[in-house]
mmCIF file of C-alpha atoms in Angstrom:
data_model
loop_
_atom_site.group_PDB
_atom_site.id
_atom_site.type_symbol
_atom_site.label_atom_id
_atom_site.label_comp_id
_atom_site.label_asym_id
_atom_site.label_seq_id
_atom_site.Cartn_x
_atom_site.Cartn_y
_atom_site.Cartn_z
ATOM 1 C CA MET A 1 -8.646 126.052 38.045
ATOM 2 C CA SER A 2 -10.085 123.373 35.556
ATOM 3 C CA SER A 3 -13.184 122.389 33.370
ATOM 4 C CA ALA A 4 -15.746 119.703 34.362
ATOM 5 C CA PRO A 5 -14.652 115.814 33.644
ATOM 6 C CA LYS A 6 -16.369 114.960 30.652
ATOM 7 C CA THR A 7 -16.356 110.953 30.179
ATOM 8 C CA GLN A 8 -17.051 108.977 27.038
ATOM 9 C CA LEU A 9 -16.395 105.770 25.881
ATOM 10 C CA THR A 10 -14.117 105.577 22.343
ATOM 11 C CA ALA A 11 -11.544 103.456 20.416
ATOM 12 C CA ARG A 12 -9.273 105.831 19.456
ATOM 13 C CA PHE A 13 -6.912 104.394 21.950
ATOM 14 C CA LEU A 14 -7.441 100.726 20.248
ATOM 15 C CA ASP A 15 -3.740 98.977 18.816
ATOM 16 C CA PRO A 16 -4.676 98.393 15.675
ATOM 17 C CA PHE A 17 -1.031 95.753 15.331
ATOM 18 C CA THR A 18 -3.191 93.322 17.855
ATOM 19 C CA TYR A 19 -6.237 93.560 15.387
ATOM 20 C CA LEU A 20 -3.673 92.854 12.151
ATOM 21 C CA THR A 21 -2.649 90.327 14.654
ATOM 22 C CA LEU A 22 -5.943 88.433 14.684
ATOM 23 C CA LEU A 23 -7.067 89.028 10.943
ATOM 24 C CA SER A 24 -3.701 87.609 10.194
ATOM 25 C CA VAL A 25 -4.789 84.282 11.361
ATOM 26 C CA VAL A 26 -8.479 84.872 10.219
ATOM 27 C CA GLY A 27 -6.761 86.010 6.754
ATOM 28 C CA VAL A 28 -5.016 82.800 6.086
ATOM 29 C CA PHE A 29 -7.458 80.260 8.135
ATOM 30 C CA ALA A 30 -9.273 81.738 4.969
ATOM 31 C CA CYS A 31 -7.335 80.320 2.589
ATOM 32 C CA LEU A 32 -6.970 76.968 4.447
ATOM 33 C CA VAL A 33 -11.157 76.400 3.950
ATOM 34 C CA PHE A 34 -10.759 77.803 0.642
ATOM 35 C CA SER A 35 -7.349 76.749 -1.163
ATOM 36 C CA PRO A 36 -9.918 74.094 -2.627
ATOM 37 C CA ILE A 37 -11.452 74.744 -4.730
ATOM 38 C CA PHE A 38 -9.059 76.751 -6.508
ATOM 39 C CA MET A 39 -8.480 73.334 -7.553
ATOM 40 C CA ARG A 40 -9.281 71.641 -11.305
ATOM 41 C CA SER A 41 -7.914 67.715 -11.662
ATOM 42 C CA LEU A 42 -6.631 67.137 -14.738
ATOM 43 C CA VAL A 43 -5.055 63.654 -15.105
ATOM 44 C CA SER A 44 -5.828 60.415 -12.836
ATOM 45 C CA LYS A 45 -4.889 57.709 -14.221
ATOM 46 C CA THR A 46 -2.583 53.913 -13.573
ATOM 47 C CA ILE A 47 0.117 53.902 -16.598
ATOM 48 C CA GLN A 48 2.239 51.014 -16.904
ATOM 49 C CA VAL A 49 6.698 52.472 -17.890
ATOM 50 C CA ASP A 50 9.150 49.887 -18.837
ATOM 51 C CA PRO A 51 12.289 50.708 -18.243
ATOM 52 C CA ASP A 52 14.249 52.978 -19.868
ATOM 53 C CA ILE A 53 11.177 53.463 -22.530
ATOM 54 C CA PRO A 54 10.060 56.401 -21.564
ATOM 55 C CA GLU A 55 6.071 56.931 -21.328
ATOM 56 C CA GLN A 56 4.285 60.191 -22.860
ATOM 57 C CA LEU A 57 1.085 61.456 -21.235
ATOM 58 C CA ALA A 58 -1.486 63.556 -24.086
ATOM 59 C CA PRO A 59 -0.496 67.241 -24.073
ATOM 60 C CA ILE A 60 -2.442 68.487 -21.479
ATOM 61 C CA GLN A 61 -3.026 72.545 -21.691
ATOM 62 C CA LEU A 62 -2.062 74.384 -18.603
ATOM 63 C CA LYS A 63 -3.804 77.768 -17.098
ATOM 64 C CA LYS A 64 -2.599 80.127 -15.611
ATOM 65 C CA GLU A 65 -3.941 80.326 -12.208
ATOM 66 C CA PRO A 66 -4.453 83.434 -10.503
ATOM 67 C CA ILE A 67 -3.792 81.316 -7.144
ATOM 68 C CA GLY A 68 -1.326 78.178 -6.232
ATOM 69 C CA ALA A 69 0.846 75.735 -8.155
ATOM 70 C CA LEU A 70 0.672 72.898 -10.945
ATOM 71 C CA ARG A 71 0.987 69.519 -9.123
ATOM 72 C CA ILE A 72 2.043 66.664 -10.224
ATOM 73 C CA ASP A 73 2.158 63.143 -7.552
ATOM 74 C CA VAL A 74 3.624 60.229 -8.815
ATOM 75 C CA ASN A 75 2.301 56.958 -7.351
ATOM 76 C CA ALA A 76 4.813 53.507 -8.384
ATOM 77 C CA ALA A 77 2.766 50.912 -7.768
ATOM 78 C CA ILE A 78 5.596 48.085 -6.872
ATOM 79 C CA PRO A 79 5.673 45.218 -4.642
ATOM 80 C CA GLU A 80 6.909 44.490 -1.643
ATOM 81 C CA ASN A 81 10.826 44.437 -1.019
ATOM 82 C CA HIS A 82 11.598 45.896 -4.666
ATOM 83 C CA TRP A 83 13.368 49.686 -5.398
ATOM 84 C CA VAL A 84 12.594 51.507 -8.786
ATOM 85 C CA THR A 85 14.337 55.203 -9.442
ATOM 86 C CA TYR A 86 12.580 57.340 -11.744
ATOM 87 C CA GLU A 87 12.162 60.699 -13.455
ATOM 88 C CA ILE A 88 8.862 62.817 -13.844
ATOM 89 C CA GLN A 89 10.150 65.898 -16.822
ATOM 90 C CA LEU A 90 8.122 68.781 -17.896
ATOM 91 C CA LYS A 91 8.203 69.812 -21.208
ATOM 92 C CA ASP A 92 7.128 72.846 -23.472
ATOM 93 C CA GLN A 93 5.405 72.186 -26.599
ATOM 94 C CA GLN A 94 8.810 72.986 -28.151
ATOM 95 C CA GLY A 95 9.699 69.685 -26.438
ATOM 96 C CA GLN A 96 11.943 71.845 -23.714
ATOM 97 C CA VAL A 97 11.985 70.294 -20.414
ATOM 98 C CA ILE A 98 11.384 73.084 -18.144
ATOM 99 C CA ALA A 99 10.666 71.574 -15.218
ATOM 100 C CA SER A 100 11.669 67.719 -13.628
ATOM 101 C CA GLY A 101 12.525 65.447 -10.302
ATOM 102 C CA ILE A 102 14.116 62.016 -9.796
ATOM 103 C CA LYS A 103 12.531 59.482 -7.171
ATOM 104 C CA GLN A 104 14.364 56.321 -5.594
ATOM 105 C CA ALA A 105 11.052 54.685 -4.879
ATOM 106 C CA TRP A 106 11.206 51.512 -2.505
ATOM 107 C CA ARG A 107 8.816 48.736 -0.779
ATOM 108 C CA GLU A 108 10.197 47.203 1.804
ATOM 109 C CA SER A 109 8.768 44.963 4.675
ATOM 110 C CA GLY A 110 10.039 41.430 6.668
ATOM 111 C CA SER A 111 10.104 40.084 9.706
ATOM 112 C CA TRP A 112 11.000 41.203 13.585
ATOM 113 C CA SER A 113 10.443 39.108 16.909
ATOM 114 C CA GLU A 114 11.832 39.963 20.411
ATOM 115 C CA GLU A 115 11.622 39.009 24.037
ATOM 116 C CA GLY A 116 9.181 35.898 23.197
ATOM 117 C CA GLU A 117 6.945 38.342 20.356
ATOM 118 C CA SER A 118 7.136 38.269 16.817
ATOM 119 C CA GLY A 119 5.713 40.518 14.273
ATOM 120 C CA ILE A 120 6.235 42.614 10.506
ATOM 121 C CA TRP A 121 7.341 45.011 9.905
ATOM 122 C CA THR A 122 6.512 46.876 6.567
ATOM 123 C CA GLU A 123 7.850 50.852 5.194
ATOM 124 C CA ASP A 124 8.347 52.208 1.937
ATOM 125 C CA ASP A 125 8.236 56.001 0.404
ATOM 126 C CA LEU A 126 6.260 55.495 -3.556
ATOM 127 C CA VAL A 127 5.372 59.006 -4.078
ATOM 128 C CA GLY A 128 7.094 61.399 -5.995
ATOM 129 C CA GLY A 129 6.455 64.525 -7.486
ATOM 130 C CA LEU A 130 6.572 68.431 -9.158
ATOM 131 C CA ASP A 131 5.109 71.908 -8.332
ATOM 132 C CA VAL A 132 5.295 73.954 -10.744
ATOM 133 C CA ARG A 133 4.374 77.684 -11.084
ATOM 134 C CA PRO A 134 4.069 77.978 -14.701
ATOM 135 C CA THR A 135 3.760 81.505 -15.897
ATOM 136 C CA LYS A 136 1.712 80.988 -19.094
ATOM 137 C CA SER A 137 -1.142 78.845 -20.871
ATOM 138 C CA GLU A 138 0.318 76.490 -23.175
ATOM 139 C CA PRO A 139 -0.014 72.372 -23.309
ATOM 140 C CA ILE A 140 1.787 71.219 -22.158
ATOM 141 C CA THR A 141 3.387 67.389 -22.041
ATOM 142 C CA ILE A 142 4.120 64.205 -19.175
ATOM 143 C CA VAL A 143 7.027 61.989 -19.548
ATOM 144 C CA LEU A 144 7.620 60.052 -16.787
ATOM 145 C CA ASP A 145 10.978 58.000 -17.442
ATOM 146 C CA VAL A 146 11.778 54.420 -15.551
ATOM 147 C CA LEU A 147 15.413 54.633 -14.672
ATOM 148 C CA GLU A 148 16.364 51.401 -12.269
ATOM 149 C CA TYR A 149 13.835 48.782 -10.993
ATOM 150 C CA SER A 150 15.090 46.442 -9.279
ATOM 151 C CA ASP A 151 14.623 44.018 -6.189
ATOM 152 C CA ILE A 152 16.606 44.197 -2.189
ATOM 153 C CA SER A 153 19.151 42.168 -3.832
ATOM 154 C CA GLY A 154 20.302 44.248 -6.143
ATOM 155 C CA LYS A 155 18.821 41.773 -9.014
ATOM 156 C CA GLU A 156 17.942 44.706 -11.950
ATOM 157 C CA ILE A 157 13.892 43.282 -13.072
ATOM 158 C CA ASP A 158 12.760 44.058 -16.885
ATOM 159 C CA GLN A 159 8.907 44.808 -16.264
ATOM 160 C CA PRO A 160 6.489 46.808 -16.459
ATOM 161 C CA VAL A 161 6.644 49.719 -13.643
ATOM 162 C CA PRO A 162 2.640 50.715 -12.672
ATOM 163 C CA PHE A 163 2.508 54.057 -11.936
ATOM 164 C CA GLU A 164 -1.065 56.415 -10.530
ATOM 165 C CA ILE A 165 -0.781 59.646 -11.221
ATOM 166 C CA SER A 166 -2.274 62.888 -10.235
ATOM 167 C CA VAL A 167 -2.555 66.120 -11.685
ATOM 168 C CA VAL A 168 -3.781 69.474 -10.266
ATOM 169 C CA ASN A 169 -3.625 72.942 -11.222
ATOM 170 C CA GLY A 170 -4.062 75.654 -8.871
ATOM 171 C CA ALA A 171 -2.975 73.704 -6.043
ATOM 172 C CA VAL A 172 -1.579 74.786 -2.334
ATOM 173 C CA ASP A 173 0.656 73.593 -0.241
ATOM 174 C CA THR A 174 -0.912 73.972 3.054
ATOM 175 C CA ARG A 175 1.994 72.958 5.353
ATOM 176 C CA TYR A 176 2.627 77.455 4.713
ATOM 177 C CA LEU A 177 -0.337 77.347 5.831
ATOM 178 C CA TRP A 178 -0.562 75.569 8.786
ATOM 179 C CA THR A 179 2.798 77.684 9.587
ATOM 180 C CA GLY A 180 1.631 80.763 8.901
ATOM 181 C CA ILE A 181 -1.268 80.218 11.101
ATOM 182 C CA LEU A 182 1.217 79.398 14.190
ATOM 183 C CA GLY A 183 3.494 81.668 14.102
ATOM 184 C CA ALA A 184 0.373 84.529 13.627
ATOM 185 C CA THR A 185 -1.743 83.168 16.385
ATOM 186 C CA PHE A 186 1.857 83.197 18.471
ATOM 187 C CA LEU A 187 1.535 87.006 17.354
ATOM 188 C CA ALA A 188 -2.027 87.441 18.307
ATOM 189 C CA PHE A 189 -1.090 86.018 22.033
ATOM 190 C CA LEU A 190 1.790 88.038 22.336
ATOM 191 C CA ALA A 191 0.116 90.948 21.262
ATOM 192 C CA LEU A 192 -2.988 90.235 22.931
ATOM 193 C CA LEU A 193 -0.589 90.096 26.655
ATOM 194 C CA VAL A 194 1.357 92.538 25.947
ATOM 195 C CA THR A 195 -0.716 95.109 25.012
ATOM 196 C CA PRO A 196 -2.037 96.210 28.561
ATOM 197 C CA PHE A 197 1.261 96.624 29.520
ATOM 198 C CA SER A 198 2.181 98.952 27.123
ATOM 199 C CA GLY A 199 2.697 102.595 27.592
ATOM 200 C CA LYS A 200 5.811 104.142 29.818
ATOM 201 C CA VAL A 201 5.460 103.852 33.069
ATOM 202 C CA ILE A 202 5.041 107.165 35.101
ATOM 203 C CA ILE A 203 4.514 106.196 38.789
ATOM 204 C CA ASP A 204 5.393 102.727 40.982
ATOM 205 C CA LYS A 205 4.554 102.490 43.931
ATOM 206 C CA SER A 206 4.257 100.042 46.434
ATOM 207 C CA VAL A 207 3.221 99.896 50.364
ATOM 208 C CA GLY A 208 1.904 97.865 52.947
ATOM 209 C CA ASP A 209 -1.279 100.142 53.770
ATOM 210 C CA SER A 210 -4.277 101.087 52.052
ATOM 211 C CA ASP A 211 -2.871 104.753 51.588
ATOM 212 C CA ILE A 212 -0.503 105.587 48.525
ATOM 213 C CA SER A 213 0.148 109.440 46.637
ATOM 214 C CA GLY A 214 2.117 109.377 44.038
ATOM 215 C CA ARG A 215 3.480 112.033 41.752
ATOM 216 C CA GLY A 216 5.239 112.431 37.841
ATOM 217 C CA ILE A 217 4.872 114.878 35.445
ATOM 218 C CA LEU A 218 2.688 113.546 31.898
ATOM 219 C CA GLY A 219 -0.003 114.021 30.790
ATOM 220 C CA GLY A 220 -0.730 115.918 27.002
ATOM 221 C CA THR A 221 -3.143 116.086 24.304
ATOM 222 C CA ASN A 222 -3.929 112.509 22.775
ATOM 223 C CA ASN A 223 -2.103 110.955 25.331
ATOM 224 C CA LEU A 224 -4.211 107.964 27.375
ATOM 225 C CA VAL A 225 -3.117 107.370 30.422
ATOM 226 C CA ARG A 226 -3.826 104.627 32.395
ATOM 227 C CA VAL A 227 -4.408 104.637 36.175
ATOM 228 C CA SER A 228 -4.400 100.948 37.517
ATOM 229 C CA VAL A 229 -4.523 100.236 41.075
ATOM 230 C CA ASN A 230 -3.450 96.410 42.515
ATOM 231 C CA ILE A 231 -5.516 95.587 45.641
ATOM 232 C CA LYS A 232 -3.702 92.392 48.141
ATOM 233 C CA SER A 233 -6.072 91.912 50.534
ATOM 234 C CA ASP A 234 -5.959 88.865 53.494
ATOM 235 C CA GLU A 235 -8.609 86.070 54.032
ATOM 236 C CA HIS A 236 -11.500 88.308 55.460
ATOM 237 C CA SER A 237 -12.217 90.024 53.093
ATOM 238 C CA PRO A 238 -15.261 91.718 52.139
ATOM 239 C CA ARG A 239 -16.446 90.662 48.541
ATOM 240 C CA SER A 240 -15.742 94.312 47.326
ATOM 241 C CA LEU A 241 -13.929 97.735 48.341
ATOM 242 C CA PHE A 242 -14.311 100.825 47.929
ATOM 243 C CA VAL A 243 -10.940 101.774 45.433
ATOM 244 C CA LEU A 244 -11.207 105.525 46.325
ATOM 245 C CA LEU A 245 -9.368 108.014 43.294
ATOM 246 C CA VAL A 246 -8.031 111.128 43.186
ATOM 247 C CA ILE A 247 -5.990 113.263 40.631
ATOM 248 C CA ASN A 248 -4.543 117.412 41.731
ATOM 249 C CA ASP A 249 -3.006 119.694 39.177
ATOM 250 C CA GLY A 250 1.108 120.793 39.142
ATOM 251 C CA ASN A 251 -0.886 123.642 41.981
ATOM 252 C CA GLY A 252 -2.731 120.547 44.330
ATOM 253 C CA GLU A 253 -6.267 121.578 42.957
ATOM 254 C CA GLN A 254 -8.228 118.175 42.939
ATOM 255 C CA LEU A 255 -9.162 117.421 39.288
ATOM 256 C CA TYR A 256 -11.151 115.020 40.361
ATOM 257 C CA SER A 257 -12.817 112.804 42.081
ATOM 258 C CA LYS A 258 -13.854 109.439 42.755
ATOM 259 C CA SER A 259 -15.061 106.091 44.502
ATOM 260 C CA HIS A 260 -15.191 102.799 41.598
ATOM 261 C CA SER A 261 -16.308 99.098 43.230
ATOM 262 C CA VAL A 262 -13.201 96.801 42.516
ATOM 263 C CA HIS A 263 -14.654 92.905 43.491
ATOM 264 C CA LEU A 264 -12.032 90.850 45.290
ATOM 265 C CA SER A 265 -10.764 87.272 43.406
ATOM 266 C CA PHE A 266 -11.138 84.633 45.835
ATOM 267 C CA LYS A 267 -7.571 82.158 46.533
ATOM 268 C CA LYS A 268 -8.019 78.582 48.441
ATOM 269 C CA SER A 269 -6.116 76.310 49.590
ATOM 270 C CA GLU A 270 -5.685 72.187 47.452
ATOM 271 C CA GLY A 271 -8.123 71.760 51.094
ATOM 272 C CA GLY A 272 -10.878 74.521 49.591
ATOM 273 C CA LYS A 273 -9.973 77.630 52.373
ATOM 274 C CA VAL A 274 -9.613 80.933 51.699
ATOM 275 C CA THR A 275 -6.019 82.521 51.395
ATOM 276 C CA GLY A 276 -6.740 85.801 50.456
ATOM 277 C CA ALA A 277 -7.892 87.995 47.887
ATOM 278 C CA ASN A 278 -6.875 90.983 44.792
ATOM 279 C CA GLY A 279 -8.229 93.191 43.435
ATOM 280 C CA LYS A 280 -8.057 95.483 40.998
ATOM 281 C CA LEU A 281 -8.718 99.347 39.002
ATOM 282 C CA SER A 282 -8.232 100.637 35.801
ATOM 283 C CA SER A 283 -8.934 103.750 35.058
ATOM 284 C CA PHE A 284 -7.784 105.679 31.499
ATOM 285 C CA PHE A 285 -7.951 110.355 31.293
ATOM 286 C CA ILE A 286 -6.354 112.526 29.097
ATOM 287 C CA LEU A 287 -5.237 114.444 31.118
ATOM 288 C CA GLU A 288 -4.376 118.787 29.185
ATOM 289 C CA PRO A 289 -2.152 120.080 29.662
ATOM 290 C CA ARG A 290 1.362 118.288 30.515
ATOM 291 C CA SER A 291 2.848 119.407 33.008
ATOM 292 C CA SER A 292 2.577 118.325 37.434
ATOM 293 C CA TYR A 293 0.094 115.748 37.918
ATOM 294 C CA GLY A 294 -0.791 114.099 41.637
ATOM 295 C CA PHE A 295 -2.688 110.577 42.664
ATOM 296 C CA HIS A 296 -4.216 109.843 45.608
ATOM 297 C CA VAL A 297 -5.697 106.120 46.358
ATOM 298 C CA GLU A 298 -7.197 105.308 49.568
ATOM 299 C CA VAL A 299 -8.433 102.041 49.660
ATOM 300 C CA THR A 300 -11.260 101.187 52.105
ATOM 301 C CA PRO A 301 -12.532 99.070 54.552
ATOM 302 C CA ASP A 302 -9.320 99.491 54.724
ATOM 303 C CA ALA A 303 -9.067 96.223 57.469
ATOM 304 C CA THR A 304 -8.133 93.474 54.999
ATOM 305 C CA VAL A 305 -5.339 95.341 52.639
ATOM 306 C CA ASP A 306 -2.137 93.913 52.755
ATOM 307 C CA ARG A 307 -0.446 96.080 49.905
ATOM 308 C CA THR A 308 -2.109 98.174 46.837
ATOM 309 C CA THR A 309 0.279 99.005 44.072
ATOM 310 C CA LEU A 310 -0.364 102.561 42.161
ATOM 311 C CA ILE A 311 0.635 102.364 39.302
ATOM 312 C CA VAL A 312 -0.071 105.248 36.321
ATOM 313 C CA ARG A 313 1.525 104.624 32.483
ATOM 314 C CA GLU A 314 1.287 107.195 29.804
ATOM 315 C CA HIS A 315 1.699 106.483 25.934
ATOM 316 C CA CYS A 316 -1.074 103.795 26.417
ATOM 317 C CA LYS A 317 -2.917 101.504 23.697
ATOM 318 C CA THR A 318 -6.577 98.951 24.829
ATOM 319 C CA LEU A 319 -7.883 96.036 23.516
ATOM 320 C CA PHE A 320 -10.882 97.366 23.465
ATOM 321 C CA PRO A 321 -13.073 100.236 23.451
ATOM 322 C CA VAL A 322 -13.293 102.361 27.325
ATOM 323 C CA GLU A 323 -14.142 104.821 29.304
ATOM 324 C CA VAL A 324 -11.815 108.065 28.754
ATOM 325 C CA THR A 325 -11.664 110.461 31.548
ATOM 326 C CA THR A 326 -10.523 114.222 29.926
ATOM 327 C CA LEU A 327 -9.159 116.675 33.036
ATOM 328 C CA LYS A 328 -8.012 119.997 31.930
ATOM 329 C CA SER A 329 -6.056 122.249 34.776
ATOM 330 C CA ILE A 330 -6.656 125.464 32.942
ATOM 331 C CA GLN A 331 -2.990 127.845 34.389
#
């Protein structure tokens, strides 16, 4: 004996990992878009620094921000074919160095000539800086010191070096956010690709005909079963075929019998000639109790069918809410 089939739309079997990866993409992208909101400019000025005479800026009241770090960007505005080595120091109110960095900055140019063509090239590496994550709110002082200043020949220059200084608090290094977006997007793509094939394969059979059958032990409470029927047909196929799916219990009693219309997608050659067609049916079931169940498929009209494949999986997950038919065999 068996109870009447019951079909309902349900989201119980959605794959949470897929939605977590999609949510992480949205979350990281939101951080990228809204991170500038937390940035606050503290200093933006140009100063002149003499070699071996450190220049100390006015103290800044540093506040601990919930997101981001203190960012100090220094751009050496030196002429072409000059080199300068400078140090950036960050000191607390007791004069202790809490962070420092040394930058070897340079700007070079020249001319080139090759195969009758010529031009001018310029290259530089001028910007240095520090990113510091404060642990508390306190006054801090920025000190800039020119350690060495020379031209391209190595001749030392005893002249002030102009520097453009920018200091912001709450800065976020967006390079890592872009990396996070790419990584999360890749995981989301994999999840979207793999979820339709999730679960354990119980039956996987193919025949060069329109009728196919298979039997296996599966089912149980809250165990989603996906029955997939893949059809390959020739160039004379109609726009759609009918797939009769029959499910029997271990005693041979029929639990389910329904004909489904399957629309075909046609393959064409480079010249536009139809060479064949493919169709797929996916149906979802809860089979209770766990036992032996038989599956039988008939495709009509069968004249154009070249191959039919029956795949039955259990413990499946879905990307979207799906219609699930519950079949109960009363033994």
